[in-house]
Tab-separated table of C-alpha atoms in Angstrom:
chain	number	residue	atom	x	y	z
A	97	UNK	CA	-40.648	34.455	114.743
A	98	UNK	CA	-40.779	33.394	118.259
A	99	UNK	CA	-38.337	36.349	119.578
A	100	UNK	CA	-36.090	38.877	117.495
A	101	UNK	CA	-33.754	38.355	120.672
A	102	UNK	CA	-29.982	38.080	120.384
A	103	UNK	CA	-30.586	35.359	123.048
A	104	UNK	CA	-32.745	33.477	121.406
A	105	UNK	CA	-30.430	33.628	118.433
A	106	UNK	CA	-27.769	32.301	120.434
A	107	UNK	CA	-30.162	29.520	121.618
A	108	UNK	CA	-30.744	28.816	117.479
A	109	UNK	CA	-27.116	28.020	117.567
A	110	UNK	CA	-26.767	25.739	120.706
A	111	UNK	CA	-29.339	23.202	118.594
A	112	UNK	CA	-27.753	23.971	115.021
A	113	UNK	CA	-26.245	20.187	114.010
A	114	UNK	CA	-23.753	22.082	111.496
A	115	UNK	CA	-22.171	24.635	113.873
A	116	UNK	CA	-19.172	22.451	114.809
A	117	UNK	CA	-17.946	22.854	111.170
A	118	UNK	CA	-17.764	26.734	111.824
A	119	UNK	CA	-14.352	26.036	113.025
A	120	UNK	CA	-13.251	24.211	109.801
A	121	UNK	CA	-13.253	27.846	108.262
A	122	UNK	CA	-10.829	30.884	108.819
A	123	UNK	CA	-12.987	33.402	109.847
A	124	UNK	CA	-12.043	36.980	110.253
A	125	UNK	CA	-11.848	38.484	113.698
A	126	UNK	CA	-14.761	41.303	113.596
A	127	UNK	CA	-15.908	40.938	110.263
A	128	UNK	CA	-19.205	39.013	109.073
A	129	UNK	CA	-18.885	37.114	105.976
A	130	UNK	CA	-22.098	36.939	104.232
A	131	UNK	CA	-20.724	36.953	100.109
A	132	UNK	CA	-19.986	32.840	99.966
A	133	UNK	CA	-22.648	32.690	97.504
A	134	UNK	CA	-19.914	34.802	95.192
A	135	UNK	CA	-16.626	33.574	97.043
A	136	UNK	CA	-16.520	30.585	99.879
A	137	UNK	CA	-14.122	31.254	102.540
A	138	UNK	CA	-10.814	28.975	102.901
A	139	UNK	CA	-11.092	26.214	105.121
A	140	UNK	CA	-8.526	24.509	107.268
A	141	UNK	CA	-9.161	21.258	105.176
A	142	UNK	CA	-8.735	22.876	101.500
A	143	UNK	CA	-5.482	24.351	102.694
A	144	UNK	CA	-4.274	21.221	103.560
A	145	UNK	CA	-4.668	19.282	100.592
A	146	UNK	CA	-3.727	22.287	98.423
A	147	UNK	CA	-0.034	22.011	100.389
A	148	UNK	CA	-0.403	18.664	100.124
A	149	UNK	CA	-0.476	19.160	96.098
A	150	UNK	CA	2.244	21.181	96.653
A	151	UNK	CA	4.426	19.194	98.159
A	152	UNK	CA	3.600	16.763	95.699
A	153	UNK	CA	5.243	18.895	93.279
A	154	UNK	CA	7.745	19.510	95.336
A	155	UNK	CA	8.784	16.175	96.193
A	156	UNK	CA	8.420	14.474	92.876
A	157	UNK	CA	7.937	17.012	89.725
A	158	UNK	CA	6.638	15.331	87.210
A	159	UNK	CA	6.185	12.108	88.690
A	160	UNK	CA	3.406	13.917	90.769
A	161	UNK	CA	1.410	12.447	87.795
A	162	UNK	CA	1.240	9.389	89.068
A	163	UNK	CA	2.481	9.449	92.415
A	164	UNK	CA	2.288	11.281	95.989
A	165	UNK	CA	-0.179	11.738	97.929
A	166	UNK	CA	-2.702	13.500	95.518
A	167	UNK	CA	-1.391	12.418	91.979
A	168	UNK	CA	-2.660	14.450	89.114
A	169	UNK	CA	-3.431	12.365	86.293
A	170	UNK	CA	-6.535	11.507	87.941
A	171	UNK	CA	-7.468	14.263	90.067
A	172	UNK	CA	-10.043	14.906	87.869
A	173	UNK	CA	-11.992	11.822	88.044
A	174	UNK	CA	-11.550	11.445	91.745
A	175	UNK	CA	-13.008	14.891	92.565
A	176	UNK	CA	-15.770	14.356	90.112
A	177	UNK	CA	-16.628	10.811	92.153
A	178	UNK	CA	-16.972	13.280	95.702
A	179	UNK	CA	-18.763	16.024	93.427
A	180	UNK	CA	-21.560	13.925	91.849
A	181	UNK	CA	-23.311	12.809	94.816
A	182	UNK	CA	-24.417	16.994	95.017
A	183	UNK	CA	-25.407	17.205	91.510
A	184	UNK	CA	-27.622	13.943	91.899
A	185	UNK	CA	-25.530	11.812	89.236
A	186	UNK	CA	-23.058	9.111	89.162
A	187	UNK	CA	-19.165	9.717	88.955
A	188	UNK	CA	-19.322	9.264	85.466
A	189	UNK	CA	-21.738	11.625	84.809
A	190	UNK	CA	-19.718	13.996	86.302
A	191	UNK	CA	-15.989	15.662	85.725
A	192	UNK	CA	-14.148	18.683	87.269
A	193	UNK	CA	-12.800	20.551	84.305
A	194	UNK	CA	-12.615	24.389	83.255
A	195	UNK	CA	-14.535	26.867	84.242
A	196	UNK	CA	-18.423	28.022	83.411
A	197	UNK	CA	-17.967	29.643	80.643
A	198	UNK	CA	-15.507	26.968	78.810
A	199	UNK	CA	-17.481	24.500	79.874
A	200	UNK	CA	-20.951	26.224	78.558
A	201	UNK	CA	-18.706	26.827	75.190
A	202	UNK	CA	-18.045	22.996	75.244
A	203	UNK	CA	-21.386	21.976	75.905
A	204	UNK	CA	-23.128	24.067	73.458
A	205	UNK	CA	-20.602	22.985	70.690
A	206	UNK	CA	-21.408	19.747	71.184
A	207	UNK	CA	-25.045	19.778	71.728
A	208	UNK	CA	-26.048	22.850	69.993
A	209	UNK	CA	-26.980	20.898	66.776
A	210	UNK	CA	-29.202	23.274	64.241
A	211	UNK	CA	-31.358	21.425	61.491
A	212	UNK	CA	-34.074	22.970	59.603
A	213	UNK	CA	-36.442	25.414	61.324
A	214	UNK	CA	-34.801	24.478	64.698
A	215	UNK	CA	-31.978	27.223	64.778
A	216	UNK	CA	-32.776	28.909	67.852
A	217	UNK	CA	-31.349	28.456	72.020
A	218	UNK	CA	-33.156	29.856	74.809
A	219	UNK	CA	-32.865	31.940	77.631
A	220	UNK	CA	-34.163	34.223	79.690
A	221	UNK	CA	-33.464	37.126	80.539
A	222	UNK	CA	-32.367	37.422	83.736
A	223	UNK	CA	-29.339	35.272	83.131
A	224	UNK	CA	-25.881	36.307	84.460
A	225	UNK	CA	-24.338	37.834	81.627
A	226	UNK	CA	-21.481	35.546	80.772
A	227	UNK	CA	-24.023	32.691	79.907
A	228	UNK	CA	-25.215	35.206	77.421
A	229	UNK	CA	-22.062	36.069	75.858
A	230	UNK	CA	-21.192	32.677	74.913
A	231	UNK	CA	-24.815	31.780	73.892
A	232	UNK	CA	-24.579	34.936	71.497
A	233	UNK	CA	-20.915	33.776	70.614
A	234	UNK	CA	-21.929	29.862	69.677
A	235	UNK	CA	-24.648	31.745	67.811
A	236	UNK	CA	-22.279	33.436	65.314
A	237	UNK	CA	-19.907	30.632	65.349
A	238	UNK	CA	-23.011	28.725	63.513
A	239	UNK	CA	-23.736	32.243	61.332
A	240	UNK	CA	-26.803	32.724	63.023
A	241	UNK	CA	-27.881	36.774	63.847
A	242	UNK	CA	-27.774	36.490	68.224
A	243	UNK	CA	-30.758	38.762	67.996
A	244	UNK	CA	-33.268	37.173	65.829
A	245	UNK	CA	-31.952	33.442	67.358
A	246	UNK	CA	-31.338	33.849	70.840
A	247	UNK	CA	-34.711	34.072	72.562
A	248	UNK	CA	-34.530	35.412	76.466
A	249	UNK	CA	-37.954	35.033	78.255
A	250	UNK	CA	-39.411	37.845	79.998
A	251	UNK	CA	-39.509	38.260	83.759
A	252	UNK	CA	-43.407	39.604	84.592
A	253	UNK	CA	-41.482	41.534	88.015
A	254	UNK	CA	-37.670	41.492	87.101
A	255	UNK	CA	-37.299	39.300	90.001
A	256	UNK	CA	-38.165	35.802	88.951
A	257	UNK	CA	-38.838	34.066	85.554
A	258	UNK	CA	-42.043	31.484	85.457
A	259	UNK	CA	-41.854	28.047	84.320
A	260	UNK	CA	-44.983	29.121	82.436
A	261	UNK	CA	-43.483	31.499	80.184
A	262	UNK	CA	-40.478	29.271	79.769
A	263	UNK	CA	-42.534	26.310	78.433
A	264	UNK	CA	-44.723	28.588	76.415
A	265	UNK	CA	-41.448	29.680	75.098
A	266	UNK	CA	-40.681	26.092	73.821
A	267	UNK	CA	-41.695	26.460	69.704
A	268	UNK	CA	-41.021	24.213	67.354
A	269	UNK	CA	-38.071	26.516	66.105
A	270	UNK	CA	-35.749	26.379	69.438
A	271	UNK	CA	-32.741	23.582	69.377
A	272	UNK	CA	-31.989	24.296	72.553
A	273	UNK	CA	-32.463	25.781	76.305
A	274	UNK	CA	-29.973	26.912	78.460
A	275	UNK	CA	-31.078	28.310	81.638
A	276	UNK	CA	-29.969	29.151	85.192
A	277	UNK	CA	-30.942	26.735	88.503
A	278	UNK	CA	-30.960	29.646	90.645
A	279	UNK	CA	-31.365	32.997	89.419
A	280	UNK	CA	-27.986	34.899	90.418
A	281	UNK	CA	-30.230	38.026	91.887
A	282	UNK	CA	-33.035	37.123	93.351
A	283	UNK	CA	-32.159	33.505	94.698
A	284	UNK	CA	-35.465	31.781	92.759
A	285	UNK	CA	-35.203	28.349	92.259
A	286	UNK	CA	-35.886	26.487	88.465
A	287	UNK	CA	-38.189	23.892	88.424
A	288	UNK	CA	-35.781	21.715	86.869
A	289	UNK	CA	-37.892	18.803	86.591
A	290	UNK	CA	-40.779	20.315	84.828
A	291	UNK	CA	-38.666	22.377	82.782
A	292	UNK	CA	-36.853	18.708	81.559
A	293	UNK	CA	-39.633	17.330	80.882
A	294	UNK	CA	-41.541	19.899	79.089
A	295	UNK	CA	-38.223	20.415	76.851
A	296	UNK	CA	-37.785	16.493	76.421
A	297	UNK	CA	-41.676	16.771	75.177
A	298	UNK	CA	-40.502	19.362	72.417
A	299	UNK	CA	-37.813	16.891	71.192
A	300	UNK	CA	-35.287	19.849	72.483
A	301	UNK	CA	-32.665	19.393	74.622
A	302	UNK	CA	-32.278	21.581	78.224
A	303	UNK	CA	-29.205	22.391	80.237
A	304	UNK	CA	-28.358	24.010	82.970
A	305	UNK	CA	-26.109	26.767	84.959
A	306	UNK	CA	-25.420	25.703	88.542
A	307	UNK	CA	-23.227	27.806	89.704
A	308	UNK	CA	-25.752	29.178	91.947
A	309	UNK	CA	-26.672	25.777	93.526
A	310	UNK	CA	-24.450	23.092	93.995
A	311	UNK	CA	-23.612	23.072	97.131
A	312	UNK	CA	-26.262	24.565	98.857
A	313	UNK	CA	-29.272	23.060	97.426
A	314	UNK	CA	-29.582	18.956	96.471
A	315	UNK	CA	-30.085	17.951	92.819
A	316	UNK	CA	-31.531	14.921	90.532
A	317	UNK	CA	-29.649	15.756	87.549
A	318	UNK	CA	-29.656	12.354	86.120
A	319	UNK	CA	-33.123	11.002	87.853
A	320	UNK	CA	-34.758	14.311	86.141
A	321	UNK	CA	-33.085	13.097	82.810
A	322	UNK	CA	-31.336	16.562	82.234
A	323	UNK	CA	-29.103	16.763	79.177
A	324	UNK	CA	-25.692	18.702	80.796
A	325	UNK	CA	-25.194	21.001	83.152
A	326	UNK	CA	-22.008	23.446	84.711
A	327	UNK	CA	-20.950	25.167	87.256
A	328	UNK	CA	-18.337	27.180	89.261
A	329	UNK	CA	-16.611	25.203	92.534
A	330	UNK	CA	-15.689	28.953	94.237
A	331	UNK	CA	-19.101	29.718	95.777
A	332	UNK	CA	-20.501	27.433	98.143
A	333	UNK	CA	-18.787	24.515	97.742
A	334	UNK	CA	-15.398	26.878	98.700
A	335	UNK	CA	-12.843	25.548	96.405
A	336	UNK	CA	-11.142	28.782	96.305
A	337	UNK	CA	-10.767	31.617	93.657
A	338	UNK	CA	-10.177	30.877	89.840
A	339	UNK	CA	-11.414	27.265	91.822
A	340	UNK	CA	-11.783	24.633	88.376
A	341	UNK	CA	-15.685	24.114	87.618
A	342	UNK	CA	-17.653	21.238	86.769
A	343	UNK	CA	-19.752	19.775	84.353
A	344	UNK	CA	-22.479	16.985	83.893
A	345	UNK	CA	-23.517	15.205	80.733
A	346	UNK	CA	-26.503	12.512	81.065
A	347	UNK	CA	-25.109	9.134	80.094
A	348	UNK	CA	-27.703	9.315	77.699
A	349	UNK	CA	-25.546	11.170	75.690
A	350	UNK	CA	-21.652	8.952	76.635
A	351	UNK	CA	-20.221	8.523	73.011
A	352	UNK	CA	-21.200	12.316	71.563
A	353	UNK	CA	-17.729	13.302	69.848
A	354	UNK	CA	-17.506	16.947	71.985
A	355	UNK	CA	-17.593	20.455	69.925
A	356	UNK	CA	-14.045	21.131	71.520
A	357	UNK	CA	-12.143	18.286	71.715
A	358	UNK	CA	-8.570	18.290	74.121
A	359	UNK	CA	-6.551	15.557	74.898
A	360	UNK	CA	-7.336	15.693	78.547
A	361	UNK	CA	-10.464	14.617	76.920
A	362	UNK	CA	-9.059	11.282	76.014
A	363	UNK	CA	-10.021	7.781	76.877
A	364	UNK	CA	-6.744	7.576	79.846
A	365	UNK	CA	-5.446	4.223	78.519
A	366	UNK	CA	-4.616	6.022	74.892
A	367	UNK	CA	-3.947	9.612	76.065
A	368	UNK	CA	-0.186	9.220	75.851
A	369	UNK	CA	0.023	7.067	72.597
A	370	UNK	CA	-0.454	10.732	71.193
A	371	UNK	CA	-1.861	9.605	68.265
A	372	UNK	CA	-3.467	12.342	65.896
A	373	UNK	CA	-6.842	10.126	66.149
A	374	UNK	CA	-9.015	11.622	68.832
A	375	UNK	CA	-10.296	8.243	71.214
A	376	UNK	CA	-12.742	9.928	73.263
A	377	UNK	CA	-13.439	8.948	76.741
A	378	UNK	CA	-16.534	6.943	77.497
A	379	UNK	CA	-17.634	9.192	80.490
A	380	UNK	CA	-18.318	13.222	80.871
A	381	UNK	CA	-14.547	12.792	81.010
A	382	UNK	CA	-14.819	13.395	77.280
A	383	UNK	CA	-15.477	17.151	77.643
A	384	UNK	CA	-12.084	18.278	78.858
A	385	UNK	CA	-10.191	20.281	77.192
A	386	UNK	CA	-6.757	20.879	78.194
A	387	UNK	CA	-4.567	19.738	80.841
A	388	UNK	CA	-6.100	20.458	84.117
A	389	UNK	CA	-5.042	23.281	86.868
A	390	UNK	CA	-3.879	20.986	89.684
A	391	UNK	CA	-3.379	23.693	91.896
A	392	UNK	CA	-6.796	24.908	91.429
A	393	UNK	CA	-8.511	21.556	91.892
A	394	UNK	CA	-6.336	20.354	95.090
A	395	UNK	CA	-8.527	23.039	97.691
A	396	UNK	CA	-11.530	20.571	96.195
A	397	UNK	CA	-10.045	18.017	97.827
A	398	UNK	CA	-10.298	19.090	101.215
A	399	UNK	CA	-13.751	21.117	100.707
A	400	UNK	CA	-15.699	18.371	99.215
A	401	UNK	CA	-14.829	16.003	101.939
A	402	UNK	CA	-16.547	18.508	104.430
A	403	UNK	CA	-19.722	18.173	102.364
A	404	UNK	CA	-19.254	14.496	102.281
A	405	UNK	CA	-19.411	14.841	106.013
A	406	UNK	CA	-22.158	17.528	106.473
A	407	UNK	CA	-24.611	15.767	103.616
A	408	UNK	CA	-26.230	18.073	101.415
A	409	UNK	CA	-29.629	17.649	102.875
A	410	UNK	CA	-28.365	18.878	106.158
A	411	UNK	CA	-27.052	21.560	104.319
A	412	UNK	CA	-30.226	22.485	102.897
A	413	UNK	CA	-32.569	22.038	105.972
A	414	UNK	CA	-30.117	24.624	107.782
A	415	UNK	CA	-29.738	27.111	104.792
A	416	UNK	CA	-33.440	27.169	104.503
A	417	UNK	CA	-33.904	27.303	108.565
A	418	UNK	CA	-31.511	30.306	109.012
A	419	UNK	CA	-32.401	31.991	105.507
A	420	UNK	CA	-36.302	32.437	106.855
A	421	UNK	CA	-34.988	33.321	110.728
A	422	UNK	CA	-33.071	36.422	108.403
A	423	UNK	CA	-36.002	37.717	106.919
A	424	UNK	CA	-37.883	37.205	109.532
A	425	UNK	CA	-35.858	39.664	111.965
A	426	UNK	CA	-35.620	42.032	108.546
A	427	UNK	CA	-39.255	42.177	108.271
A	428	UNK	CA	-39.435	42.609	112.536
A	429	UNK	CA	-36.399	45.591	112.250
A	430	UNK	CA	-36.126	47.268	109.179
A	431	UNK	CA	-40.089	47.482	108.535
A	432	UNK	CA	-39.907	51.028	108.387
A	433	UNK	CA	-36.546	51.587	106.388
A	434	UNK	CA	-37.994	51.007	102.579
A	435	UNK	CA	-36.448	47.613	102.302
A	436	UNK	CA	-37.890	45.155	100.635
A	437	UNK	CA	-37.095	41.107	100.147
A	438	UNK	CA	-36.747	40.184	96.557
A	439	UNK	CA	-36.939	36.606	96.713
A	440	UNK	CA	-39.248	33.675	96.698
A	441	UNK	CA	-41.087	32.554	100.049
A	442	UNK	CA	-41.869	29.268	99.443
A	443	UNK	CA	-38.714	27.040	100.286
A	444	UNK	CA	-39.306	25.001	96.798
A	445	UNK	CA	-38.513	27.999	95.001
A	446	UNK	CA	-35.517	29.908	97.229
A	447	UNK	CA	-31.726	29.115	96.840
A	448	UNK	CA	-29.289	30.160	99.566
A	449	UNK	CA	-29.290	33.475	100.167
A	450	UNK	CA	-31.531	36.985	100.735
A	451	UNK	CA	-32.372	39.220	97.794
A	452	UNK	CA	-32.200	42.469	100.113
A	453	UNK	CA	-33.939	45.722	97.587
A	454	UNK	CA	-33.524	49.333	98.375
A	455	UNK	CA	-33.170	52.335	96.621
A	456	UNK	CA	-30.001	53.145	98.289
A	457	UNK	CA	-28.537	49.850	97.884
A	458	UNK	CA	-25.054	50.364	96.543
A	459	UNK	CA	-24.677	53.133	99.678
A	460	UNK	CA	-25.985	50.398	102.052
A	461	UNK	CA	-23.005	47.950	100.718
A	462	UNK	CA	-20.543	50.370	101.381
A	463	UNK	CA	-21.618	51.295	104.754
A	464	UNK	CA	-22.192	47.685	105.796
A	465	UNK	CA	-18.298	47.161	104.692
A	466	UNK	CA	-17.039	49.814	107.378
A	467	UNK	CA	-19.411	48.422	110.030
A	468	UNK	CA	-17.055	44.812	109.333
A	469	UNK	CA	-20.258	43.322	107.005
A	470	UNK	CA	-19.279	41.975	103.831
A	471	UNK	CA	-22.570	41.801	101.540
A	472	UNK	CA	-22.566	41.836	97.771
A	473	UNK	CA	-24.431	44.443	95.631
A	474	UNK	CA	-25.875	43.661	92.767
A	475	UNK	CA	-27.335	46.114	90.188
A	476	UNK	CA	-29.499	47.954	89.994
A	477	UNK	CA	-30.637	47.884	93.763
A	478	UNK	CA	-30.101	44.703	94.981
A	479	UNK	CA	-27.912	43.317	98.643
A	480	UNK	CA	-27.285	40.249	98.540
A	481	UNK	CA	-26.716	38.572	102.110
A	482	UNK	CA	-25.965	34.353	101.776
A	483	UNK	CA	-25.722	32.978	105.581
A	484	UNK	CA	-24.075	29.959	104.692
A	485	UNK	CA	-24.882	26.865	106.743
A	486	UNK	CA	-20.997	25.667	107.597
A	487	UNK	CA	-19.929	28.727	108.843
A	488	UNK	CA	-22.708	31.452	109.474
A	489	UNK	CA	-24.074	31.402	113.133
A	490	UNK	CA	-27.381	32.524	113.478
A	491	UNK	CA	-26.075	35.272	116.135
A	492	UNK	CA	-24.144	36.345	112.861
A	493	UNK	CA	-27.489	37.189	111.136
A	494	UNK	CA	-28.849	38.697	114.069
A	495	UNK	CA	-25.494	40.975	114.654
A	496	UNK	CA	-26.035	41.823	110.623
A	497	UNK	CA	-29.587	42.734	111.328
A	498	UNK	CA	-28.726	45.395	113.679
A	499	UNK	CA	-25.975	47.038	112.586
A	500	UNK	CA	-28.307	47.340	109.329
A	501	UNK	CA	-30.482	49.261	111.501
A	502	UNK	CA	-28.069	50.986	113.265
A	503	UNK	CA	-27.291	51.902	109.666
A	504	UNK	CA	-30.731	53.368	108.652
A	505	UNK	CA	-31.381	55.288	112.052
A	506	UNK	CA	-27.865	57.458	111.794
A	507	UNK	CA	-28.188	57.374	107.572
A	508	UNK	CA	-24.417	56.083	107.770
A	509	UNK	CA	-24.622	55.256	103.926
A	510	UNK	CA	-25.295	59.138	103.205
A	511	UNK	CA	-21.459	59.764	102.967
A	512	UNK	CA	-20.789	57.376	100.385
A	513	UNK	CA	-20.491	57.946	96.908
A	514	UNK	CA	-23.863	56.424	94.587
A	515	UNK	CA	-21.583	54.343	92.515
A	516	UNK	CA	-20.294	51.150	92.519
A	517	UNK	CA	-16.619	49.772	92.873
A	518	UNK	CA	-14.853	48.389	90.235
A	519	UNK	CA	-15.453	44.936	92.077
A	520	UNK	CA	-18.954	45.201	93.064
């Protein structure tokens, strides 16, 4: 670090390429926003083209299926032709549709395929915990015991998970492997390219969760020949709260009948013959389900064409850039405060945000909160910070460095309560 100066932050800024879209986004007065790796904030363009949708409604009811400015029938495609160029795949590859954990139960159903000794899908075990609920769940569908067939691989520091491990993990018995991009705590990046081919090797087929990743780190999903993956639109690609996910399937696989078949899954030229014959579509449009939320896909709309704008690599170069200034100035200020950083070094193998560990972490949350910080805790000692390259200055970072300080000299965090909220 050249200087841990709030000047020299400010000069960071005056030569950051992104910083003119930190006006795209309605930022609180007084408040620091470092939680869009769990929620994005709303931006001017999202809001448009959900009252856009709106008005579409409005205007035409249920003609809005085919006309106005955003008409729905499609919606679903078009965002998925804007989304695929950050998943690495082509827009057919690609199709904005549920939400993770529907979309994990639709890809497991349909490529979750048990035969002979090979009745077993792994993990690992420092998954977020829905992916291992419907794992366990697709388990028992099949009549399979979750705790003999679900195998979760160890983490050697309960921080990261190695691609060693993983691969040794790989026996002849396992049918599949669902695992994470970026671990949800401590930011470590999957190699998912070894990890593909290693499974491919095996004869097994891999997927993956990106709900940590897409848009803040680029992807190859269809150059690495990865089978399906899924993920939430809500975190940093901002499409809102309750924001419809995503999911890729490899064309490889275009013609699969899917485990849970909808007719939004329907090949669009015989969706409304309504016949009682499923035609499935020829695309990863096949693994809808049911009719999509239109008002939960229109904030896409105006988010993804930001990204379009921004280009993901840009994206990355800055979230690695200011990521590494913040742990510099942690390491520089809060060296004698018992903190410790949680997540990879090396840029190959860190996602977008700080893994922040202490003792007192929950206490640290809550006290960052009333000083107008808005981290995210996450058990059982873990602050997460995410400086998010479209709207996070690096004066921000250096502003949240200090007050953390401020923090640990006057032991502000002492007078709150060692639990968590209900919301953590």
């Amino acid at each position: 670090m050249k200087e841990p100066t709030l000047e020299y932050a400010r000069k960071l800024d005056k030569g950051d390429s992104l910083s003119r879209f930190r006006e795209e986004f309605y930022l609180k007065p007084a408040t620091i926003y470092m939680d869009g790796n769990s929620l994005g904030l709303l931006s001017k363009r999202a809001e448009r083209t959900l009252l856009e949708s709106l008005l579409d409604w409005k205007e035409h009811g249920i003609d809005g299926w085919t006309k106005g400015k955003h008409p729905w029938f499609d919606l679903s495609n078009r965002l998925a032709g804007l989304l695929a160029p950050l998943v690495g795949a082509s827009a057919e590859e690609a199709i904005v549709s549920g939400s993770t954990t529907v979309n994990l139960h639709q890809l497991v159903a349909t490529f979750y395929k048990p035969q002979g000794k090979r009745t077993k899908i792994l993990a690992d075990e420092l998954n977020f915990p829905t992916d291992i609920y419907a794992l366990k769940s697709q388990l028992r569908i099949h009549g399979y015991d979750p705790e003999e067939h679900l195998i979760r691989v160890k983490s050697r520091d309960g921080r990261v998970i190695e691609e060693e491990d993983i691969i040794e993990a790989m026996t002849d018995e396992v049918a599949l492997v669902v695992l994470p991009t970026v671990q949800y705590r401590s930011g470590q990046i999957l190699d998912m390219k070894r990890l593909t081919e290693e499974a491919h090797k095996r004869g097994i087929l891999i997927g993956f969760d990106g709900c940590h990743s897409v848009g803040v780190i680029p992807h190859a999903f269809s150059e690495w020949k990865v089978d399906f993956a899924y993920w939430c639109n809500y975190k940093y690609l901002n499409g809102g709260p309750g924001s419809v996910g995503g999911l890729y399937v490899n064309r490889a696989h275009f013609g699969a009948n899917p485990g849970l078949a909808g007719w939004f899954g329907s090949r669009k030229d015989k969706q409304f013959d309504l016949e009682h014959t499923f035609t499935a579509a020829e695309t990863a449009g096949a693994y809808q389900i049911g009719t999509p939320h239109v008002l939960s896909m229109a904030p896409l709309l105006g988010s993804l064409e930001i990204f379009e704008e921004a280009g993901i690599e840009n994206i990355r170069k800055k979230s690695l850039e200011i990521n590494q200034y913040f742990m510099e100035l942690i390491e520089v200020e809060l060296a004698d405060f018992g903190f410790e950083i949680g997540n990879p070094r090396d840029n190959a193998r860190r996602g977008g945000h700080v893994c922040l560990e202490h003792p007192e972490a929950i206490r640290i949350c809550k006290s960052l909160k009333e000083n107008g910080i808005i981290p995210d805790f996450r058990a059982p000692n873990v602050i997460r910070l995410a400086p998010i390259a479209l709207y996070t200055s690096y004066e921000d970072v250096w502003n949240v460095v200090r007050i953390l300080k401020e923090i640990m000299v006057e032991k502000q965090y002492e007078k709150f309560a060692n639990e968590r909220e209900v919301v953590a």
